[in-house]
Amino acid sequence: MNRILILLLLLIGFSCQVSKEDKRTVSPSNLYAHGFEIEDKGDFVKLTVKNPWEEANNISIDYYLIEKGKTIKDLLKGKNIIFTPVEKIVCLSTSHLAFLEAINEDHKVVGVSGADYVSNKNIAERIRKGEIVDVGYGQNLNYELLVQQKPDLVMVYGIGSEVSALVRKLADLGIPAILNGEYLEEKPLGKAEWVKFVAALFQKEAQADSFFVGIEKEYLELTNLVKTTNNNPKVMVGSPYKDSWWVPGGNSYLANLIADAGGDYVGRGNTTHESYVVSFENAFAWASTADVWINMSSLKSKDEIVASDSRFENLGVLNQGRVFNNIHRVTETGGNDFWESGTVYPNLILKDLIKVFYPSLLNEVDFTYYEEIK
């Protein structure tokens, strides 16, 4: 289904968006997200990002949003200033693009990282036309090309503290940068709630609030739907690389999605929010008890699964269980919309998983991100 049509259908079922003329409002607190705070200080908006990379501890970074044309007050001099609304932005993660699309600001993107992995059709077309450039990332970031785009802001994310050096380099070049830590959120609605953070950069807080309320409403309705089910299916996740098998921690984003969809994740005993490695033997033993197997990398058929490792040939879940992969919206160049638009539409992922776990429920609903592996 066309992603624009999906957005329109969602908005019809949800509350109406607030018009641009409506008064700007800032939500006093987050309901689910732990990685940011927004404070309305009257003359400016203060954004605080907390622990924005893996294993960060007691790290807090403040940004001060000032409307263009206004004077910077003395108390803010030397601070991280971002003038709003942002008109030209570079995004170093495809999930950032999804937040921009949700508030109708994706047309302001002038640069991306990893153009081949973009799912947004409008942005992909603008990349093809040369209107948006791929600026690279990390050690391969093309600073010269980035500067040429004259962005108001670069939105970055970091796996480790080394991202601080990238931010300092951009500051030396006169380019404001802001850290986005949405990928660290454990709750699906917490990840989606970062739309409020992004919207503040464009003075669209009211629109983001309206959008999020709709997502939250449907998500909670779906979780209530599966509370009446019995015999929760055991769920195995992932696939091996050589003899190691990466699986999500028991308190991770994906593990929480599985739980909210009424699944019994076999790896939930490890309560970390990060992925971790188990041996092939242990993972194989888990998979042998599972009723459902999901998210096995890019594998598209049972024949491919067996070809990847002959030990799978006699795996019970492969032969008697239900096998689904989140590859329904993968681009020819390798982009997977599950990790892009799925960030802001956890309700659609939840629908898919409920349909996978309980085939008799939602049988009139088409899959958005998943497809059956046969």
XYZ file of N, CA and C in Angstrom, residues 46-302:
771
model
N 13.531 24.887 25.419
C 14.724 24.130 25.801
C 14.497 22.646 25.534
N 15.369 22.065 24.704
C 15.356 20.627 24.445
C 16.523 19.996 25.185
N 16.269 18.952 25.927
C 17.324 18.228 26.630
C 17.351 16.788 26.141
N 18.529 16.345 25.716
C 18.717 14.951 25.300
C 19.523 14.249 26.381
N 19.031 13.084 26.807
C 19.656 12.365 27.913
C 20.228 11.030 27.453
N 21.495 10.813 27.802
C 22.184 9.550 27.500
C 21.954 9.104 26.056
N 22.427 9.907 25.084
C 22.071 9.663 23.689
C 22.938 8.658 22.937
N 23.695 7.828 23.639
C 24.412 6.737 22.968
C 24.507 5.555 23.917
N 24.874 4.398 23.367
C 24.959 3.183 24.168
C 25.917 3.380 25.344
N 25.479 2.901 26.509
C 26.269 2.910 27.730
C 26.580 4.315 28.249
N 25.923 5.324 27.698
C 26.059 6.672 28.257
C 25.437 6.688 29.652
N 26.045 7.431 30.556
C 25.561 7.460 31.929
C 25.619 8.885 32.462
N 24.467 9.386 32.863
C 24.376 10.754 33.411
C 24.875 11.814 32.426
N 24.639 11.555 31.138
C 24.965 12.529 30.096
C 23.699 13.305 29.754
N 23.781 14.618 29.789
C 22.632 15.460 29.463
C 23.114 16.618 28.594
N 22.482 16.803 27.450
C 22.878 17.852 26.512
C 21.669 18.744 26.255
N 21.847 20.044 26.440
C 20.756 21.004 26.274
C 20.892 21.758 24.950
N 19.744 21.981 24.321
C 19.653 22.785 23.107
C 18.593 23.858 23.332
N 18.840 25.036 22.792
C 17.941 26.161 23.005
C 17.388 26.616 21.655
N 16.076 26.469 21.488
C 15.416 26.797 20.231
C 14.890 28.224 20.299
N 15.384 29.048 19.404
C 15.001 30.465 19.360
C 14.413 30.773 17.997
N 13.288 31.437 17.997
C 12.653 31.784 16.729
C 13.546 32.723 15.927
N 13.624 32.437 14.635
C 14.461 33.257 13.759
C 14.051 34.720 13.844
N 15.062 35.595 13.894
C 14.802 37.024 13.974
C 14.851 37.573 15.374
N 14.772 36.685 16.383
C 14.823 37.139 17.770
C 16.267 37.212 18.256
N 16.507 38.106 19.202
C 17.842 38.310 19.753
C 18.155 37.237 20.788
N 19.410 36.767 20.773
C 19.839 35.789 21.760
C 20.096 36.509 23.083
N 19.437 36.088 24.114
C 19.615 36.710 25.422
C 20.996 36.364 25.991
N 21.478 37.233 26.854
C 22.814 37.058 27.420
C 22.977 35.705 28.104
N 21.936 35.233 28.796
C 22.060 33.985 29.539
C 22.215 32.767 28.619
N 21.928 32.944 27.316
C 22.044 31.835 26.374
C 23.310 31.902 25.519
N 24.075 32.952 25.671
C 25.283 33.076 24.853
C 26.275 31.979 25.224
N 26.821 31.344 24.194
C 27.724 30.226 24.402
C 27.028 28.886 24.506
N 25.697 28.883 24.458
C 24.917 27.649 24.536
C 24.693 27.064 23.130
N 24.117 25.854 23.095
C 23.756 25.226 21.812
C 22.468 25.868 21.291
N 22.618 26.818 20.370
C 21.476 27.565 19.848
C 21.047 26.983 18.502
N 19.743 26.768 18.349
C 19.170 26.360 17.062
C 18.044 27.334 16.736
N 18.140 27.974 15.588
C 17.102 28.903 15.174
C 15.994 28.143 14.452
N 14.763 28.442 14.828
C 13.621 27.729 14.263
C 12.643 28.714 13.608
N 11.843 28.239 12.674
C 11.786 26.858 12.193
C 12.949 26.530 11.270
N 13.448 25.307 11.381
C 14.524 24.829 10.515
C 14.007 24.738 9.079
N 14.796 25.225 8.141
C 14.393 25.208 6.731
C 15.175 24.203 5.900
N 16.412 23.902 6.310
C 17.238 22.951 5.571
C 17.918 22.028 6.586
N 17.696 20.725 6.445
C 18.208 19.780 7.434
C 18.896 18.611 6.739
N 19.950 18.118 7.364
C 20.638 16.896 6.949
C 20.367 15.838 8.007
N 19.957 14.647 7.586
C 19.619 13.559 8.512
C 20.597 12.406 8.325
N 21.204 11.965 9.415
C 22.180 10.884 9.340
C 21.595 9.527 9.704
N 20.269 9.446 9.817
C 19.584 8.161 10.016
C 18.279 8.190 9.236
N 17.913 7.080 8.614
C 16.649 7.042 7.861
C 15.443 7.159 8.776
N 15.582 6.763 10.051
C 14.443 6.913 10.967
C 14.106 8.383 11.175
N 15.098 9.260 11.086
C 14.831 10.690 11.203
C 13.898 11.160 10.093
N 14.020 10.570 8.924
C 13.179 10.952 7.790
C 11.717 10.654 8.088
N 11.468 9.560 8.798
C 10.089 9.180 9.112
C 9.434 10.208 10.032
N 10.190 10.729 10.995
C 9.644 11.760 11.880
C 9.290 13.014 11.080
N 10.152 13.367 10.137
C 9.895 14.551 9.313
C 8.670 14.348 8.433
N 8.524 13.156 7.872
C 7.357 12.891 7.031
C 6.065 12.982 7.838
N 6.113 12.524 9.086
C 4.913 12.517 9.931
C 4.377 13.916 10.176
N 5.267 14.925 10.148
C 4.823 16.312 10.380
C 4.914 17.139 9.086
N 5.000 16.431 7.954
C 5.021 17.083 6.631
C 6.182 18.067 6.468
N 7.353 17.663 6.929
C 8.540 18.505 6.800
C 9.675 17.783 6.064
N 9.400 16.634 5.461
C 10.465 15.901 4.779
C 10.972 16.614 3.535
N 10.214 17.590 3.024
C 10.672 18.348 1.863
C 11.836 19.275 2.204
N 12.148 19.416 3.497
C 13.240 20.291 3.906
C 14.582 19.557 4.029
N 14.579 18.268 3.704
C 15.817 17.490 3.752
C 16.700 17.850 2.559
N 17.979 18.164 2.834
C 18.933 18.473 1.758
C 20.084 17.480 1.729
N 20.196 16.638 2.751
C 21.260 15.653 2.777
C 20.894 14.475 3.648
N 21.403 13.296 3.281
C 21.136 12.075 4.030
C 22.432 11.280 4.161
N 22.401 10.297 5.026
C 23.495 9.341 5.152
C 22.984 7.979 4.716
N 23.628 7.375 3.704
C 23.174 6.073 3.218
C 21.974 6.184 2.309
N 22.135 6.873 1.182
C 21.015 7.109 0.262
C 20.372 5.814 -0.220
N 21.157 4.758 -0.350
C 20.613 3.483 -0.849
C 19.586 2.879 0.094
N 19.625 3.273 1.359
C 18.752 2.644 2.353
C 17.503 3.458 2.658
N 17.266 4.504 1.889
C 16.083 5.346 2.083
C 14.855 4.673 1.486
N 13.769 4.619 2.254
C 12.503 4.048 1.772
C 11.513 5.113 1.321
N 11.568 6.287 1.919
C 10.670 7.378 1.569
C 10.770 7.661 0.073
N 9.681 7.465 -0.649
C 9.725 7.564 -2.115
C 10.005 8.979 -2.586
N 9.452 9.958 -1.908
C 9.689 11.341 -2.318
C 11.157 11.725 -2.154
N 11.731 11.315 -1.034
C 13.141 11.630 -0.799
C 14.027 10.837 -1.750
N 13.685 9.579 -1.994
C 14.467 8.774 -2.935
C 14.463 9.399 -4.329
N 13.315 9.950 -4.741
C 13.230 10.598 -6.055
C 14.076 11.867 -6.083
N 14.070 12.613 -4.993
C 14.881 13.828 -4.942
C 16.373 13.496 -4.910
N 16.723 12.369 -4.303
C 18.112 11.912 -4.350
C 18.496 11.595 -5.792
N 17.589 10.900 -6.488
C 17.852 10.533 -7.890
C 18.054 11.774 -8.751
N 17.303 12.829 -8.450
C 17.402 14.066 -9.231
C 18.586 14.939 -8.813
N 19.273 14.559 -7.750
C 20.405 15.344 -7.280
C 20.024 16.483 -6.354
N 18.762 16.543 -5.932
C 18.306 17.606 -5.032
C 18.712 17.341 -3.585
N 18.960 16.071 -3.267
C 19.435 15.659 -1.953
C 20.715 14.870 -2.159
N 21.744 15.155 -1.347
C 23.029 14.480 -1.512
C 23.267 13.500 -0.371
N 24.079 12.492 -0.646
C 24.517 11.555 0.376
C 25.829 12.084 0.951
N 25.818 12.457 2.225
C 26.994 13.082 2.837
C 27.887 12.078 3.550
N 27.534 10.777 3.489
C 28.333 9.782 4.186
C 28.073 9.797 5.678
N 28.963 9.119 6.428
C 28.792 9.097 7.889
C 30.097 8.695 8.556
N 30.244 9.082 9.814
C 31.392 8.683 10.611
C 32.697 9.154 9.997
N 33.640 8.229 9.893
C 34.938 8.551 9.327
C 34.842 8.944 7.857
N 33.774 8.549 7.208
C 33.610 8.834 5.782
C 32.662 10.012 5.522
N 32.343 10.775 6.555
C 31.467 11.923 6.365
C 32.163 12.956 5.473
N 31.461 13.378 4.437
C 32.013 14.347 3.478
C 31.664 15.754 3.961
N 32.556 16.340 4.759
C 32.278 17.649 5.350
C 32.162 18.737 4.292
N 32.967 18.632 3.256
C 32.923 19.650 2.199
C 31.564 19.650 1.516
N 31.076 18.466 1.192
C 29.768 18.358 0.552
C 28.668 18.824 1.493
N 28.815 18.496 2.759
C 27.817 18.889 3.748
C 27.745 20.411 3.865
N 28.890 21.056 3.948
C 28.929 22.517 4.061
C 28.280 23.164 2.847
N 28.477 22.578 1.676
C 27.917 23.136 0.440
C 26.392 23.190 0.471
N 25.754 22.335 1.276
C 24.291 22.308 1.346
C 23.735 23.439 2.210
N 24.614 24.090 2.981
C 24.230 25.197 3.867
C 23.021 24.840 4.751
N 23.116 23.714 5.462
C 21.968 23.317 6.303
C 21.837 24.185 7.541
N 20.610 24.351 8.006
C 20.368 24.985 9.301
C 20.731 24.046 10.440
N 20.681 22.734 10.149
C 20.841 21.752 11.220
C 21.218 20.398 10.632
N 22.059 19.673 11.374
C 22.348 18.269 11.071
C 21.854 17.440 12.246
N 21.018 16.457 11.956
C 20.523 15.565 13.006
C 21.358 14.295 12.976
N 22.022 14.005 14.105
C 22.956 12.887 14.158
C 22.519 11.893 15.231
N 23.106 10.710 15.173
C 22.950 9.746 16.254
C 24.306 9.087 16.451
N 24.532 8.516 17.610
C 25.816 7.898 17.868
C 25.698 6.598 18.622
N 26.453 5.597 18.182
C 26.487 4.327 18.907
C 27.349 4.464 20.150
N 28.400 5.309 20.058
C 29.287 5.532 21.195
C 29.621 7.003 21.353
N 30.443 7.299 22.370
C 30.753 8.682 22.704
C 31.572 9.387 21.633
N 32.127 8.622 20.684
C 32.915 9.250 19.626
C 32.088 10.181 18.752
N 30.763 10.075 18.829
C 29.914 10.987 18.061
C 30.113 12.433 18.510
N 30.598 12.618 19.737
C 30.845 13.973 20.234
C 31.880 14.696 19.382
N 32.872 13.955 18.868
C 33.889 14.563 18.014
C 33.275 15.049 16.716
N 32.317 14.286 16.174
C 31.623 14.691 14.958
C 30.843 15.979 15.185
N 30.160 16.062 16.318
C 29.378 17.256 16.638
C 30.292 18.470 16.781
N 31.451 18.284 17.429
C 32.395 19.402 17.584
C 32.938 19.860 16.241
N 33.212 18.904 15.357
C 33.710 19.257 14.026
C 32.677 20.080 13.273
N 31.426 19.693 13.349
C 30.362 20.454 12.689
C 30.264 21.857 13.282
N 30.402 21.969 14.605
C 30.354 23.282 15.254
C 31.491 24.168 14.759
N 32.675 23.561 14.581
C 33.817 24.323 14.071
C 33.557 24.850 12.665
N 32.713 24.134 11.918
C 32.362 24.547 10.561
C 31.167 25.501 10.548
N 30.660 25.821 11.733
C 29.530 26.738 11.816
C 28.188 26.108 11.537
N 28.103 24.772 11.678
C 26.855 24.056 11.393
C 26.294 23.480 12.691
N 25.131 23.929 13.129
C 24.521 23.347 14.332
C 24.182 21.877 14.111
N 24.338 21.090 15.158
C 23.984 19.667 15.110
C 23.218 19.319 16.373
N 22.345 18.340 16.247
C 21.563 17.888 17.404
C 21.558 16.378 17.434
N 21.737 15.812 18.626
C 21.739 14.363 18.794
C 20.317 13.855 18.967
N 19.999 12.783 18.249
C 18.692 12.140 18.352
C 18.931 10.718 18.858
N 18.386 10.395 20.030
C 18.607 9.076 20.621
C 17.400 8.168 20.594
N 16.518 8.342 19.611
C 15.282 7.548 19.591
C 15.547 6.058 19.535
N 16.661 5.652 18.899
C 16.907 4.222 18.705
C 17.161 3.496 20.031
N 17.431 4.255 21.099
C 17.701 3.663 22.399
C 16.439 3.415 23.230
N 15.316 3.928 22.784
C 14.078 3.740 23.538
C 13.667 2.268 23.563
N 13.210 1.819 24.714
C 12.805 0.427 24.883
C 11.348 0.193 24.517
N 10.511 1.197 24.703
C 9.087 1.054 24.431
C 8.768 1.547 23.015
N 7.981 0.808 22.254
C 7.618 1.247 20.906
C 6.976 2.630 20.874
N 6.091 2.911 21.816
C 5.478 4.244 21.857
C 6.487 5.302 22.296
N 7.484 4.908 23.069
C 8.540 5.840 23.446
C 9.371 6.247 22.251
N 9.656 5.301 21.379
C 10.392 5.604 20.151
C 9.572 6.545 19.265
N 8.291 6.242 19.096
C 7.432 7.074 18.254
C 7.252 8.472 18.831
N 7.322 8.599 20.159
C 7.084 9.891 20.798
C 8.170 10.912 20.470
N 9.293 10.457 19.912
C 10.335 11.398 19.499
C 9.860 12.305 18.366
N 8.705 12.031 17.806
C 8.144 12.952 16.814
C 7.939 14.331 17.442
N 7.679 14.388 18.739
C 7.511 15.668 19.428
C 8.838 16.424 19.486
N 9.906 15.701 19.719
C 11.245 16.285 19.769
C 11.594 16.909 18.418
N 11.392 16.139 17.355
C 11.712 16.626 16.006
C 10.805 17.796 15.633
N 9.528 17.708 15.985
C 8.564 18.758 15.626
C 8.920 20.103 16.235
N 9.527 20.098 17.427
C 9.893 21.357 18.070
C 10.870 22.155 17.212
N 11.666 21.475 16.398
C 12.641 22.150 15.539
C 11.965 22.901 14.407
N 10.714 22.563 14.144
C 9.961 23.178 13.045
C 8.744 23.959 13.552
N 8.679 24.143 14.876
C 7.555 24.829 15.508
C 6.227 24.134 15.188
N 6.245 22.830 15.193
C 5.049 22.054 14.885
C 4.679 21.121 16.037
N 4.824 21.604 17.258
C 4.528 20.774 18.417
C 3.075 20.307 18.441
N 2.148 21.182 18.095
C 0.727 20.819 18.141
C 0.411 19.715 17.143
N 0.983 19.820 15.945
C 0.760 18.787 14.940
C 1.317 17.445 15.403
N 2.504 17.474 16.028
C 3.105 16.235 16.508
C 2.273 15.607 17.624
N 1.760 16.436 18.521
C 0.917 15.926 19.600
C -0.322 15.237 19.039
N -0.948 15.870 18.054
C -2.144 15.302 17.438
C -1.829 13.982 16.746
N -0.730 13.968 16.028
C -0.304 12.743 15.341
C -0.061 11.622 16.348
N 0.683 11.922 17.413
C 1.048 10.895 18.383
C -0.164 10.360 19.123
N -1.109 11.220 19.442
C -2.322 10.775 20.132
C -3.029 9.687 19.320
N -3.065 9.867 18.004
C -3.695 8.872 17.150
C -2.955 7.546 17.159
N -1.622 7.608 17.067
C -0.804 6.394 17.102
C -1.002 5.671 18.429
N -0.931 6.422 19.515
C -1.085 5.845 20.848
C -2.454 5.188 21.013
N -3.489 5.843 20.553
C -4.858 5.332 20.712
C -4.994 3.956 20.061
N -4.548 3.850 18.817
C -4.689 2.561 18.142
C -3.780 1.508 18.756
N -2.574 1.898 19.138
C -1.642 0.938 19.741
C -2.240 0.330 21.012
N -2.792 1.171 21.875
C -3.356 0.680 23.132
C -4.605 -0.162 22.890
N -5.395 0.204 21.891
C -6.562 -0.605 21.545
C -6.138 -2.002 21.106
N -5.044 -2.085 20.356
C -4.548 -3.373 19.881
C -4.005 -4.217 21.037
N -3.302 -3.586 21.980
C -2.800 -4.356 23.123
C -3.956 -4.896 23.959
N -5.023 -4.131 24.076
C -6.200 -4.613 24.805
C -6.858 -5.777 24.078
N -6.800 -5.759 22.760
C -7.396 -6.841 21.966
C -6.771 -8.191 22.294
N -5.443 -8.219 22.459
C -4.773 -9.515 22.670
C -4.773 -9.935 24.135
N -5.208 -9.067 25.031
C -5.253 -9.446 26.443
C -6.277 -10.545 26.705
N -7.201 -10.710 25.789
C -8.233 -11.743 25.954
C -7.817 -13.079 25.357
N -6.625 -13.144 24.748
C -6.186 -14.383 24.089
C -5.541 -15.335 25.085
N -5.539 -16.604 24.726
C -4.898 -17.636 25.533
C -3.807 -18.314 24.721
N -2.984 -19.116 25.421
C -1.937 -19.895 24.747
C -1.032 -19.005 23.901
N -0.365 -18.071 24.573
C 0.533 -17.167 23.864
C 1.617 -17.955 23.123
N 1.772 -17.721 21.838
C 2.770 -18.482 21.067
C 4.189 -18.120 21.483
N 5.070 -19.128 21.517
C 6.480 -18.897 21.791
C 7.131 -18.367 20.512
N 7.930 -17.298 20.661
C 8.459 -16.580 19.504
C 9.982 -16.587 19.516
N 10.564 -17.019 18.401
C 12.010 -16.960 18.195
C 12.320 -15.814 17.251
N 13.458 -15.136 17.472
C 13.813 -13.955 16.692
C 15.228 -14.092 16.142
N 15.413 -13.629 14.900
C 16.754 -13.489 14.354
C 17.251 -14.698 13.593
N 18.502 -14.634 13.195
C 19.163 -15.717 12.465
C 20.652 -15.634 12.745
N 21.378 -16.728 12.529
C 22.792 -16.745 12.916
C 23.707 -16.085 11.900
N 24.828 -15.593 12.409
C 25.939 -15.186 11.573
C 27.110 -16.056 11.989
N 27.523 -16.961 11.080
C 28.493 -18.002 11.410
C 27.913 -18.834 12.551
N 28.576 -18.925 13.699
C 28.041 -19.749 14.788
C 27.504 -18.916 15.944
N 27.295 -17.616 15.688
C 26.734 -16.738 16.718
C 25.371 -16.227 16.271
N 24.497 -16.031 17.223
C 23.125 -15.626 16.935
C 22.798 -14.411 17.796
N 22.620 -13.267 17.126
C 22.237 -12.055 17.843
C 20.732 -12.070 18.101
N 20.356 -11.839 19.352
C 18.936 -11.800 19.711
C 18.672 -10.535 20.540
N 17.462 -10.005 20.476
C 17.149 -8.813 21.275
C 17.036 -9.143 22.750
N 17.477 -8.193 23.591
C 17.327 -8.368 25.031
C 15.864 -8.414 25.427
N 15.603 -8.961 26.594
C 14.228 -9.156 27.039
C 13.472 -7.882 27.326
N 14.186 -6.747 27.455
C 13.513 -5.470 27.673
C 13.796 -4.506 26.518
N 14.044 -5.057 25.349
C 14.355 -4.245 24.170
C 13.079 -3.826 23.444
N 13.261 -2.948 22.489
C 12.160 -2.471 21.650
C 11.393 -3.636 21.023
N 12.105 -4.567 20.391
C 11.425 -5.658 19.706
C 10.784 -6.628 20.690
N 11.468 -6.894 21.798
C 10.882 -7.784 22.807
C 9.592 -7.196 23.372
N 9.559 -5.878 23.552
C 8.340 -5.233 24.047
C 7.229 -5.252 23.001
N 7.591 -5.114 21.736
C 6.587 -5.245 20.675
C 5.972 -6.644 20.698
N 6.819 -7.654 20.835
C 6.333 -9.040 20.861
C 5.387 -9.246 22.047
N 5.776 -8.743 23.210
C 4.934 -8.888 24.401
C 3.608 -8.160 24.219
N 3.651 -6.954 23.661
C 2.420 -6.181 23.456
C 1.495 -6.847 22.439
N 2.087 -7.642 21.541
C 1.289 -8.360 20.543
C 0.814 -9.713 21.055
N 1.105 -10.034 22.319
C 0.638 -11.293 22.894
C 1.548 -12.462 22.638
N 2.812 -12.213 22.313
C 3.763 -13.286 22.093
C 4.596 -13.562 23.332
N 5.122 -14.766 23.414
C 5.983 -15.183 24.519
C 7.397 -15.340 23.961
N 8.189 -14.275 24.073
C 9.528 -14.258 23.496
C 10.456 -15.193 24.265
N 11.096 -16.124 23.563
C 11.900 -17.156 24.228
C 13.180 -16.594 24.842
N 13.605 -15.381 24.424
C 14.823 -14.799 24.971
C 14.576 -13.755 26.035
N 13.385 -13.732 26.593
C 13.024 -12.658 27.524
C 13.760 -12.774 28.858
N 14.394 -13.903 29.134
C 15.072 -14.092 30.412
C 16.217 -13.129 30.633
N 16.867 -12.696 29.561
C 17.917 -11.680 29.663
C 17.241 -10.323 29.567
N 17.272 -9.548 30.644
C 16.439 -8.351 30.727
C 17.100 -7.087 30.177
N 18.231 -7.217 29.485
C 18.876 -6.050 28.904
C 18.005 -5.428 27.815
N 18.233 -4.143 27.510
C 17.513 -3.506 26.407
C 18.309 -3.593 25.118
N 19.512 -4.160 25.170
C 20.375 -4.266 24.004
C 20.333 -5.681 23.435
N 20.750 -5.822 22.190
C 20.900 -7.153 21.602
C 22.121 -7.835 22.208
N 22.087 -9.143 22.242
C 23.220 -9.896 22.777
C 23.391 -11.185 21.977
N 24.547 -11.820 22.146
C 24.888 -13.006 21.358
C 24.669 -14.265 22.183
N 24.029 -15.248 21.550
C 23.952 -16.586 22.128
C 24.573 -17.553 21.128
N 25.014 -18.678 21.605
C 25.616 -19.668 20.707
C 24.554 -20.250 19.779
N 24.993 -20.762 18.660
C 24.055 -21.379 17.731
C 23.301 -22.515 18.417
N 24.003 -23.288 19.243
C 23.377 -24.434 19.900
C 22.241 -23.986 20.828
N 22.489 -22.949 21.615
C 21.442 -22.462 22.518
C 20.272 -21.879 21.738
N 20.585 -21.093 20.707
C 19.522 -20.506 19.901
C 18.713 -21.592 19.199
N 19.403 -22.616 18.733
C 18.712 -23.721 18.056
C 17.766 -24.429 19.018
N 18.211 -24.578 20.264
C 17.348 -25.217 21.280
C 16.123 -24.354 21.537
N 16.298 -23.025 21.626
C 15.158 -22.120 21.783
C 14.197 -22.259 20.614
N 14.772 -22.223 19.404
C 13.949 -22.258 18.197
C 13.179 -23.568 18.085
N 13.726 -24.622 18.660
C 13.053 -25.925 18.594
C 11.774 -25.948 19.411
N 11.659 -25.029 20.388
C 10.457 -24.970 21.217
C 9.475 -23.902 20.737
N 9.875 -23.134 19.728
C 9.076 -21.975 19.309
C 7.921 -22.366 18.397
N 6.863 -21.569 18.445
C 5.723 -21.721 17.542
C 5.847 -20.788 16.341
N 6.576 -19.681 16.539
C 6.709 -18.651 15.507
C 8.170 -18.216 15.433
N 8.622 -17.964 14.206
C 9.980 -17.469 13.986
C 9.871 -16.209 13.132
N 10.477 -15.099 13.607
C 10.387 -13.841 12.872
C 11.768 -13.182 12.736
N 11.842 -12.253 11.767
C 12.999 -11.351 11.626
C 14.312 -12.103 11.386
N 14.323 -12.937 10.360
C 15.537 -13.693 10.051
C 16.329 -13.012 8.928
N 16.807 -11.801 9.237
C 17.650 -11.030 8.326
C 16.931 -10.815 6.995
N 17.611 -11.074 5.871
C 17.017 -10.812 4.560
C 16.537 -12.080 3.869
N 16.485 -13.188 4.596
C 16.098 -14.470 3.999
C 14.641 -14.434 3.542
N 14.392 -14.942 2.331
C 13.088 -14.778 1.692
C 12.306 -16.079 1.521
N 12.908 -17.221 1.793
C 12.206 -18.495 1.618
C 12.806 -19.537 2.550
N 12.062 -20.614 2.758
C 12.573 -21.700 3.594
C 13.778 -22.365 2.946
